[in-house]
XYZ file of C-alpha atoms in Angstrom:
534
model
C 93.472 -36.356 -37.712
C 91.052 -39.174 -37.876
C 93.285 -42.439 -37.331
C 93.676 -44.526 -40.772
C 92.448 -47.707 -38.969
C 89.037 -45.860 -38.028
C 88.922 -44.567 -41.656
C 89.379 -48.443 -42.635
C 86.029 -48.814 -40.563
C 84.053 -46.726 -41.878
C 84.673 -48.363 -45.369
C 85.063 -51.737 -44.625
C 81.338 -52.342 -46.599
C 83.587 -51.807 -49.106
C 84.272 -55.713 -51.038
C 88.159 -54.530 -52.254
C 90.100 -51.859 -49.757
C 93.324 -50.834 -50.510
C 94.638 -48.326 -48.460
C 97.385 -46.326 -49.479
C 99.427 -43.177 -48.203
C 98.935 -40.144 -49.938
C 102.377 -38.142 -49.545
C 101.707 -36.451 -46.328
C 98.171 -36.862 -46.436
C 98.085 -40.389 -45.146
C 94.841 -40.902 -46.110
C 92.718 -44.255 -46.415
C 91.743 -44.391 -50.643
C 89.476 -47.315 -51.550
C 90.299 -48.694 -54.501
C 87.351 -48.344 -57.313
C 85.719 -51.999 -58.176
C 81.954 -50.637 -59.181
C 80.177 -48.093 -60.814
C 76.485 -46.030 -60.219
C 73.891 -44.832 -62.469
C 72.832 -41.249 -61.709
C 69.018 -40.438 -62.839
C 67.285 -37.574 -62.272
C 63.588 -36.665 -62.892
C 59.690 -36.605 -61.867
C 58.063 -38.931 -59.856
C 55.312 -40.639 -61.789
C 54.254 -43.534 -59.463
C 55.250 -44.779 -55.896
C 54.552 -48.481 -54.884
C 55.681 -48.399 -51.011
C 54.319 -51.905 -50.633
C 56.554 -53.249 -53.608
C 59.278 -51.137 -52.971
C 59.545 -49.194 -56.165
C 59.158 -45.971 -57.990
C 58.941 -44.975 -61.059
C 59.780 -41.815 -62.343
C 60.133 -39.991 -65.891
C 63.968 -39.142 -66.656
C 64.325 -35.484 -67.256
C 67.124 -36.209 -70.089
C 65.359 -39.133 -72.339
C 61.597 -38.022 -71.373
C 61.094 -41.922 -70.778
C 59.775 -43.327 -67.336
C 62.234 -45.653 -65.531
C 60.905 -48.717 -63.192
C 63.240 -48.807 -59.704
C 63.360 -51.348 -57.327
C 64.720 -50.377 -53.548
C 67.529 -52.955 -52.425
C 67.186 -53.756 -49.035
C 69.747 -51.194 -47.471
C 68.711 -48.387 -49.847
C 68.187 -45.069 -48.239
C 65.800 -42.419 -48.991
C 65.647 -38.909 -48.559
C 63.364 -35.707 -48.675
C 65.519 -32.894 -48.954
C 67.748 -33.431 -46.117
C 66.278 -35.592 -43.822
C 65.550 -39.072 -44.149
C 61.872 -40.630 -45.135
C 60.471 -43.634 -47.008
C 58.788 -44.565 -49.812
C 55.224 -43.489 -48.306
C 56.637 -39.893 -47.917
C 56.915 -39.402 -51.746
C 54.776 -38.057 -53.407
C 53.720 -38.166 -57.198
C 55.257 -35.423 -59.120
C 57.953 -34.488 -57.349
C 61.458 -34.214 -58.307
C 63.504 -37.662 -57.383
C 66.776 -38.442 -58.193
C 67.895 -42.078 -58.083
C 71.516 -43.802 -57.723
C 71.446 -47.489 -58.972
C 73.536 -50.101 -58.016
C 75.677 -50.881 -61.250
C 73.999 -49.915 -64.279
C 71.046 -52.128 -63.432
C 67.574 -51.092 -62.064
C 67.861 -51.778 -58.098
C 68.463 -48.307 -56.376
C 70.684 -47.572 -53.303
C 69.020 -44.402 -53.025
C 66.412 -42.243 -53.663
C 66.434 -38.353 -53.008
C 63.423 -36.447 -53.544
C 63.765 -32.431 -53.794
C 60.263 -31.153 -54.385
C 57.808 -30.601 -56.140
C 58.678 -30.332 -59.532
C 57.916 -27.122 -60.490
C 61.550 -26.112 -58.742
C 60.303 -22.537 -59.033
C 56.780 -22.735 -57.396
C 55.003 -20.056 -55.212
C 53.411 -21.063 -51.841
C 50.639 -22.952 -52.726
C 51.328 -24.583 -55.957
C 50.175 -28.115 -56.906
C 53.001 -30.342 -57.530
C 52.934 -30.923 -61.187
C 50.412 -33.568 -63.136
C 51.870 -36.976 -64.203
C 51.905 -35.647 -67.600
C 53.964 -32.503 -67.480
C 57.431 -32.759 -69.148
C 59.411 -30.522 -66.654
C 62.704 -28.279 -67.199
C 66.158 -29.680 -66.173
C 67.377 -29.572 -62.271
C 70.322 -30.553 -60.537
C 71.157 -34.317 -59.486
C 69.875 -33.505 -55.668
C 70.797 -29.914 -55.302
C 69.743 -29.686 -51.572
C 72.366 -31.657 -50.977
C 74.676 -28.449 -51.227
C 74.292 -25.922 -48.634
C 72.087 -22.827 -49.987
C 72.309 -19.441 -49.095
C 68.150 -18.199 -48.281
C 67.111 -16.686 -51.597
C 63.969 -15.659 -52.825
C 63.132 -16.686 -56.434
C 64.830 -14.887 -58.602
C 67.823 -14.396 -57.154
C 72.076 -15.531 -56.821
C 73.145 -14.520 -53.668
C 75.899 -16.627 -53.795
C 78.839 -18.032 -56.344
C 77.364 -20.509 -58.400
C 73.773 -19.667 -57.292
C 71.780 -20.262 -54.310
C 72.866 -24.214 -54.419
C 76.538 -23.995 -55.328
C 75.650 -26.246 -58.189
C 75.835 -23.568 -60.729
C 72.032 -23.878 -62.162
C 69.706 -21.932 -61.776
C 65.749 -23.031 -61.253
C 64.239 -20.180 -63.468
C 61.887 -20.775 -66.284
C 60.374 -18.415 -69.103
C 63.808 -17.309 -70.635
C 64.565 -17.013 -74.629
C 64.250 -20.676 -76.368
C 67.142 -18.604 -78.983
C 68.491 -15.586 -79.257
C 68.011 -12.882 -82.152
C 71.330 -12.687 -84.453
C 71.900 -9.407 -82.706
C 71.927 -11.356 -79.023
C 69.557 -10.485 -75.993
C 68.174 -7.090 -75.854
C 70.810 -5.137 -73.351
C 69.308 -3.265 -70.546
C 72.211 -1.131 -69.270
C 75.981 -0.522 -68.807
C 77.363 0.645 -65.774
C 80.936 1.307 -65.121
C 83.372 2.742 -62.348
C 84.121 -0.970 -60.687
C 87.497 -1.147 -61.357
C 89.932 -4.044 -62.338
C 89.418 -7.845 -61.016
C 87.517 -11.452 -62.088
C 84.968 -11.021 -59.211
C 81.416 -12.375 -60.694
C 78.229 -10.678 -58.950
C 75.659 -11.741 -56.747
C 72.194 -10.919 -56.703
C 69.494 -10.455 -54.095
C 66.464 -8.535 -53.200
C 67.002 -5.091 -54.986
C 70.770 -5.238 -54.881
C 73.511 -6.616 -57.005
C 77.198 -7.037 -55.523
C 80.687 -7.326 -56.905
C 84.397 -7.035 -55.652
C 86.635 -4.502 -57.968
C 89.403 -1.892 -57.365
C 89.722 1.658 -57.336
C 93.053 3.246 -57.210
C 95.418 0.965 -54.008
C 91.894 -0.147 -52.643
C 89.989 -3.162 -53.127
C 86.031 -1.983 -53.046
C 82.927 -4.021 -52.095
C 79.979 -2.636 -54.637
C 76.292 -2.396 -54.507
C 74.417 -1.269 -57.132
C 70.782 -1.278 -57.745
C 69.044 -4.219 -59.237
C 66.620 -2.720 -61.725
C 69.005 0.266 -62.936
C 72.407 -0.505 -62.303
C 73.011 2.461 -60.103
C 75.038 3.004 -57.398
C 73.854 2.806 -53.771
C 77.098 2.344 -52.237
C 80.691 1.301 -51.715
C 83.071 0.313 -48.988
C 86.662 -0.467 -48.912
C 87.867 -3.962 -47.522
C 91.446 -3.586 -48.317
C 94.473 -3.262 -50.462
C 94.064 -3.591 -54.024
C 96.863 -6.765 -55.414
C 98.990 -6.090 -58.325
C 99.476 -8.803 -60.079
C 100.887 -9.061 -63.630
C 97.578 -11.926 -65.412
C 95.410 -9.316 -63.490
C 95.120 -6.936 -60.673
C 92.158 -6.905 -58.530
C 89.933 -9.384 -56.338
C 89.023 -12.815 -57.648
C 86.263 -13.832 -54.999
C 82.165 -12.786 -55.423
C 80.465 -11.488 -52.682
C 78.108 -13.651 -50.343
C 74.575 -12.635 -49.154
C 72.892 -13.842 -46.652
C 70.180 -12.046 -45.314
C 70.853 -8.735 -44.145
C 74.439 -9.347 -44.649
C 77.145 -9.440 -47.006
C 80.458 -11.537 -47.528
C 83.198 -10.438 -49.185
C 87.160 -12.324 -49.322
C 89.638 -10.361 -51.325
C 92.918 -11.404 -53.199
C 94.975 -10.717 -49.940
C 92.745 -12.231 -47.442
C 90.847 -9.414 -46.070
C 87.570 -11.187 -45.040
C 84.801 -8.409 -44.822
C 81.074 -8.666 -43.320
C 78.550 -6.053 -43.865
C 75.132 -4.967 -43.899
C 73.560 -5.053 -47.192
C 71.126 -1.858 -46.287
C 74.190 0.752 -45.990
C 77.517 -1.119 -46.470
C 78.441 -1.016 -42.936
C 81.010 -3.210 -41.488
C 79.835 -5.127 -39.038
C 83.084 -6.831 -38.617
C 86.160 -7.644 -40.503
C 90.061 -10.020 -40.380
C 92.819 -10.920 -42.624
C 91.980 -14.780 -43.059
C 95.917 -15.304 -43.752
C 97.698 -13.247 -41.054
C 94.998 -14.445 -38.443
C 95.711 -18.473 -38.854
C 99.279 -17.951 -40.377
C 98.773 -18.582 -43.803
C 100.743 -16.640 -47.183
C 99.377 -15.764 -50.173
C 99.128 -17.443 -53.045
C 100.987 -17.596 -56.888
C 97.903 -15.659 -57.937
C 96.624 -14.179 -55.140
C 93.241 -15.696 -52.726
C 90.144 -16.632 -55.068
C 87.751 -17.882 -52.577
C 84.258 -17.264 -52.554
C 83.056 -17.579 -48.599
C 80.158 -20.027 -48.015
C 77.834 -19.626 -45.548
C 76.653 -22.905 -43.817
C 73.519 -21.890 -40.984
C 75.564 -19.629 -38.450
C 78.907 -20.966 -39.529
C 81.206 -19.170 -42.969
C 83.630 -21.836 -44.245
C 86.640 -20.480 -45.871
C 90.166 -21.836 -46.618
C 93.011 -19.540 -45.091
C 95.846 -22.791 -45.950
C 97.782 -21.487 -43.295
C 100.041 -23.159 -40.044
C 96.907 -22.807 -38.143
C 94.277 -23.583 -39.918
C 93.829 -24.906 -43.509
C 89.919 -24.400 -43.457
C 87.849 -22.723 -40.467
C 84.725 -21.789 -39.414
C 83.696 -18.607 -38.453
C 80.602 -16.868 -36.404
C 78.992 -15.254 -38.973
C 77.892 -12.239 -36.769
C 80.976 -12.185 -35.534
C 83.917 -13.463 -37.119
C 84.988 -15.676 -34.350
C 86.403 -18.643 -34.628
C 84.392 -21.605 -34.001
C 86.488 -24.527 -35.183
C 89.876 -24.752 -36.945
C 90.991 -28.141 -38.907
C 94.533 -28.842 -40.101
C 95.300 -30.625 -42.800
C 98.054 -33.068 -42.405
C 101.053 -31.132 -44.050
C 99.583 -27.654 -43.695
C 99.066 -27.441 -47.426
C 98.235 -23.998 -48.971
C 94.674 -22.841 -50.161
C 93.520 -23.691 -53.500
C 91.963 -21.247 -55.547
C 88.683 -23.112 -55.834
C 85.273 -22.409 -53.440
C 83.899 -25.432 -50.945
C 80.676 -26.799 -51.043
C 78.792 -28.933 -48.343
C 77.080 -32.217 -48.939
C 75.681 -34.871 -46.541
C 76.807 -38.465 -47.019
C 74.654 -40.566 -44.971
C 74.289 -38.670 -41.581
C 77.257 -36.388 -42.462
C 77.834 -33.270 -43.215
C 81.063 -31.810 -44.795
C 82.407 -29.490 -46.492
C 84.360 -30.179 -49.455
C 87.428 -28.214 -51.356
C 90.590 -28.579 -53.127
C 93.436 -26.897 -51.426
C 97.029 -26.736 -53.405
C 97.745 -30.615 -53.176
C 93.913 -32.512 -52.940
C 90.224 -32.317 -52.634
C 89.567 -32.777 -49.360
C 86.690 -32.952 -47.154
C 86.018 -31.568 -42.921
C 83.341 -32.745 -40.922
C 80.775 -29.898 -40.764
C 80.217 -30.489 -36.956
C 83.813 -29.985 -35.391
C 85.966 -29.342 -38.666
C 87.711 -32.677 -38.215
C 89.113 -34.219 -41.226
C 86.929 -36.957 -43.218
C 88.743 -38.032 -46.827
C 91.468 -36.618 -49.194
C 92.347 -37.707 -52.818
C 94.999 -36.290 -55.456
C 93.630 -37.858 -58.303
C 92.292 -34.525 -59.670
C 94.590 -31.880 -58.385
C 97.702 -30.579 -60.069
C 100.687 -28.839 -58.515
C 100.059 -25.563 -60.007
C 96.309 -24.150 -59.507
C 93.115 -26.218 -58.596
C 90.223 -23.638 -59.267
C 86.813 -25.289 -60.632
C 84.223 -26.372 -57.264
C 83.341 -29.775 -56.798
C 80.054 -30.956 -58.102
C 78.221 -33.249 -56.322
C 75.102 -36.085 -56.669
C 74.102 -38.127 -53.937
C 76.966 -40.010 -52.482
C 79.576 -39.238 -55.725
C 81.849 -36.403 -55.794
C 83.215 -34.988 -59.705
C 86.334 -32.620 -59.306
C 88.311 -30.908 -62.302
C 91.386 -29.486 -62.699
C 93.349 -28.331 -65.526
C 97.070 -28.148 -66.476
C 96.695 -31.782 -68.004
C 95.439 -33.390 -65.342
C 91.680 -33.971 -65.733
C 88.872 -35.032 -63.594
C 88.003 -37.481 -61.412
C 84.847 -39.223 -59.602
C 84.694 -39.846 -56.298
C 82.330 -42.342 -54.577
C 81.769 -41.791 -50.335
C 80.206 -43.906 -47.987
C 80.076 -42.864 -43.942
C 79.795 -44.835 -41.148
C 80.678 -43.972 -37.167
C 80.523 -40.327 -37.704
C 83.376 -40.796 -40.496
C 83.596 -40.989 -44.371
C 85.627 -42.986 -46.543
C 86.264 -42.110 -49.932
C 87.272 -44.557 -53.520
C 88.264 -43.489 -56.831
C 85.666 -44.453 -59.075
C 88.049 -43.261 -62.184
C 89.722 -40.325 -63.631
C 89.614 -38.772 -66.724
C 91.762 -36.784 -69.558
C 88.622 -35.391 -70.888
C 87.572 -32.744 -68.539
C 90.292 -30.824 -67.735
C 88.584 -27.970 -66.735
C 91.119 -24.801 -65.625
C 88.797 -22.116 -64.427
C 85.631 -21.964 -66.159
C 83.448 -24.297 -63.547
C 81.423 -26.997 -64.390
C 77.250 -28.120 -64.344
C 76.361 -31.119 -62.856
C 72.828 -32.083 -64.839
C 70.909 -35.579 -64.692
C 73.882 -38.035 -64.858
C 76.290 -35.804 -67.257
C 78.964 -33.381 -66.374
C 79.004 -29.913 -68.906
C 82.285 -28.050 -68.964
C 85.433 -26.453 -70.870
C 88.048 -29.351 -71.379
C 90.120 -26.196 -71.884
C 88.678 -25.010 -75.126
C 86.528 -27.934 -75.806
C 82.907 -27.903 -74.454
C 82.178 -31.041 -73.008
C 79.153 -33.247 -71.988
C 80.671 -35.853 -70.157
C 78.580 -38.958 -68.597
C 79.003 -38.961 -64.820
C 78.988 -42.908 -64.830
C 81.994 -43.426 -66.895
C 83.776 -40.114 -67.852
C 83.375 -41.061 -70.826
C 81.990 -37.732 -73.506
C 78.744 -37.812 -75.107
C 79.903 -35.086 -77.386
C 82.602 -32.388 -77.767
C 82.551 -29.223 -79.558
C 84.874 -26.161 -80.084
C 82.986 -23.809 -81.238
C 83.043 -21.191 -78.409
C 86.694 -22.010 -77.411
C 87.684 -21.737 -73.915
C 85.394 -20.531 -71.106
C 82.895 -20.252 -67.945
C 79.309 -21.667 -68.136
C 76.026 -20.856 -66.132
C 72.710 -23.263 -66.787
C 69.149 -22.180 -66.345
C 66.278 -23.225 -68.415
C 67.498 -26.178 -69.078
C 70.182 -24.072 -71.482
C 74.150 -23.541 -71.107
C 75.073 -19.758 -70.827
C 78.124 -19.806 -72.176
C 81.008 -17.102 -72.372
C 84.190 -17.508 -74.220
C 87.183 -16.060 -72.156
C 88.104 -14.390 -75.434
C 85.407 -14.309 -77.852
C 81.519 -14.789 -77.842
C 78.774 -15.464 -75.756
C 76.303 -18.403 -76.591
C 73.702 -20.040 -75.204
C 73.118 -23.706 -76.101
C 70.716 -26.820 -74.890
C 71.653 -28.777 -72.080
C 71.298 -32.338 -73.561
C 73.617 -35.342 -73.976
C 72.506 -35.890 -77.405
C 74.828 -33.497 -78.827
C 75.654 -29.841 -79.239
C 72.961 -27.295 -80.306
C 73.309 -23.923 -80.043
C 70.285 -21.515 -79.471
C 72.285 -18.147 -80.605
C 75.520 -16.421 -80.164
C 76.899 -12.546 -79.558
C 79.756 -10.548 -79.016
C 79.877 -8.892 -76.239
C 79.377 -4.973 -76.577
C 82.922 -3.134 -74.811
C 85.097 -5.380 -74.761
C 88.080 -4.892 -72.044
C 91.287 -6.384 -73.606
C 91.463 -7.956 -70.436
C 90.584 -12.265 -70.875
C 87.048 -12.750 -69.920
C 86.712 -14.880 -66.682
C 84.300 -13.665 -64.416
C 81.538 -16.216 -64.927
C 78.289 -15.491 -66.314
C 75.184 -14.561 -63.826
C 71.537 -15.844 -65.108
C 69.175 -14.311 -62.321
C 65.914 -12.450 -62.535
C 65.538 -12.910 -66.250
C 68.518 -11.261 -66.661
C 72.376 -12.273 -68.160
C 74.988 -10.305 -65.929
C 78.346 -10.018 -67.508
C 81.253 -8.850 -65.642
C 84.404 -7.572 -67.764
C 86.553 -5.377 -65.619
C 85.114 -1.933 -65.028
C 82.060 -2.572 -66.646
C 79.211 -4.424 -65.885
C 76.374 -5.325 -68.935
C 73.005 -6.691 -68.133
C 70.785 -8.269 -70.748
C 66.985 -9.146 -71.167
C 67.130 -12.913 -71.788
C 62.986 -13.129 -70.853
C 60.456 -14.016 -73.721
């Protein structure tokens, strides 16, 4: 463990430090004593000499006037630049200092056509472009060719996806459904898609199956088993979704069984029990990880004696670091993320009793708060925008936001606040140009990243898992309907709702997939695809 008095260090920018000790954690907290503005958009002018940029705000459509303070930092993509690197038209987002108009940083993502083919012009000063993520190559992203999810949450982690040319509503009847394909078995796995493939954990019989079926018809091109299927009384089956990267496929079942193989035939290339290799027992419900892949390294969180998260080889499974939590504290049932804060990289998760965050380099450990986490299940993944961290749990707990700031190698973390009004169980959340979107259980909320406070509330679709893409929320009711809505802080306007053809009597909680043009919906055996194109 990083010593508390280096942790001091590396926030001592910080005007008010408290440090406090966190049960066993031990941890350095920094007391909250400011806030940030979050705003994300498209470049419209860049005035190196004057240190400024202005930019159009995706959510109010009205430009914005930003002067650099002297320390502020700017980045393109993930390295770091200046203002003479930016260009107009690209996609910036912007952290202020307070609520005023002086920025601490500036991260530029692209051009801001986020879907552009090679060769593209960045878009004219004029063109009002679709939603994106505050700084979504901040999370690590699995290679993916437009088009497709080859990961949990999408090729970002950040839950949104960057197509355009979907449905602006849906007919009464709901998108046009393409096919139905059954035989997958029971579990809450979601699906990933890439190239001509589409993959998804299920059961069949005592086994616990690894599927791919074909894109385009829903067929089957094959199936492997990666281990014993879990009984378990809310739900048998796997919880994690499959990983792709490349040429090969993850896959982390309810017991552990941690499977790579290749995506051509199904073919293990290698395989270990994540909890009997670094001493770690199951949990209430069974493991719910989704594996992320990081360059050559997979992150996942075994919560065991030996290790509470590693990294792996990918080719090989091998370890190549372990990092213990102080207190050995058992996995969550949430999926990590990576982010850089200044010039590090980490990886950031809940496990049973925190969020916490590892240094990507040597998997030592950087920051850990409670203020989110309950003592029963943490499941939703961090969001993340620029140097704040939002994390959700439910069980009456609520959400918090979490400013970072490195220095030395290290990162120090402060509460910025918490909330009541996001207490999101399992349904995941969408991080969009300063506002949070999720279930506060059964009430869908836009809440503004600044001050947790909601810009609306609605109940209308009841309790659920959400997708974005478009710049709409795909939105599916664990019991009910499926609805698709605008993603705007101005208030709550849906676009068209459906019921879902089939219905398992099972609860639905596989999240919804928006990929290709397509809506995949998992529920149990079956697995629906829909047209959502115009």
């Amino acid at each position: 463990m990083i010593p508390i008095l280096l942790r001091l260090r590396a926030a001592i920018s910080w005007r008010f430090l408290t440090c406090v000790l966190l049960g066993g954690l031990g941890w350095c907290v920094v007391t909250a004593m400011a806030s940030a503005a979050v705003y994300s958009g498209v470049v419209e002018s860049v005035a190196p000499a004057a240190k400024s940029i202005t930019i159009r705000v995706t959510s109010t459509d009205k430009t914005m006037t930003f002067k650099l303070a002297p320390n502020a930092k700017v980045a393109i993509g993930t390295k770091n630049g200046d203002l003479g690197d930016v260009e107009e038209g690209q996609s910036a987002t912007v952290t202020t200092i307070g609520n005023g108009d002086v920025a601490s940083r500036v991260t530029i993502r692209s051009t801001a056509d986020a879907a552009a083919k090679p060769g593209a012009k960045a878009a004219p000063k004029t063109t009002k472009t679709k939603a994106t993520a505050a700084t979504p190559s901040r999370v690590a992203a699995a290679a993916a060719a437009p088009g497709d999810w080859p990961q949990y949450r999408g090729p970002n982690r950040d839950n949104i996806s960057t197509e355009t040319g979907l449905l602006d509503r849906w007919p009464d009847e709901g998108p046009t459904l393409v096919w139905t394909r059954t035989g997958f078995g029971e579990g809450y796995s979601a699906v990933s898609v890439a190239g001509d493939a589409i993959y998804t954990l299920g059961s069949r019989g005592n086994d616990e199956m690894l599927f791919a079926v074909d894109r385009e018809s829903g067929n089957p091109k094959w199936a492997i088993r990666t281990g014993r299927n879990r009984d378990d009384g809310t739900g048998n089956g796997p919880r994690g979704t499959p990983t792709v990267d490349g040429e090969l496929v993850y896959a982390l079942g309810a017991n552990g069984d941690l499977v790579c193989a290749k995506t051509a035939d199904g073919d293990i290339v290698w395989k270990l029990n994540i909890l009997e290799e670094f001493q770690g027992s199951n949990i209430v419900w069974g493991i719910s990880e989704s594996v992320l892949i990081d360059g050559e390294k997979l992150i996942c969180t075994p919560g065991g004696r030996a290790a509470t998260v590693v990294a792996l080889d990918k080719r090989t499974g091998r370890p190549v670091w372990r990092s213990l939590i102080q207190g050995a504290p058992q996995a969550g049932y949430s999926s990590p993320i990576a982010i850089d804060v200044g010039n590090v990289r980490q990886y950031v998760n809940f496990v049973h009793t925190a969020v916490v965050s590892v240094r990507a380099s040597d998997g030592e450990p950087m920051w850990g708060q409670r203020a989110s986490a309950n003592g029963t299940a943490n499941c939703s993944s961090p969001v993340a925008a620029d140097d704040v961290v939002f994390t959700a749990s439910g069980y009456d707990t609520g959400g918090a936001l979490f400013r970072l700031a490195s220095r030395s190698n290290a990162t120090a973390s402060e509460v910025v606040y918490t909330t009541k009004e996001m207490k999101n169980h399992h349904g995941g959340m969408v991080l969009l140009d300063g506002y949070v979107y999720g279930f506060d259980e059964s009430i869908l909320t836009c809440l503004d990243l600044r001050t947790g406070k909601p810009a609306w509330q609605n109940r209308s679709v009841g309790k659920g898992s959400l997708t974005c893409a478009d710049g709409k929320l795909f939105l599916r009711s664990e019991g009910g309907p499926i609805a698709l809505a605008i993603a705007t802080p101005k208030g709550y306007e849906e676009l068209g709702r459906f019921d879902q053809p089939q219905r398992s009597g099972r609860p639905a909680w596989a999240h919804p997939v928006v990929a290709g043009g397509r809506l995949y919906i998992r529920d149990q055996d079956k697995l629906l695809a829909f047209d959502v194109r115009k």
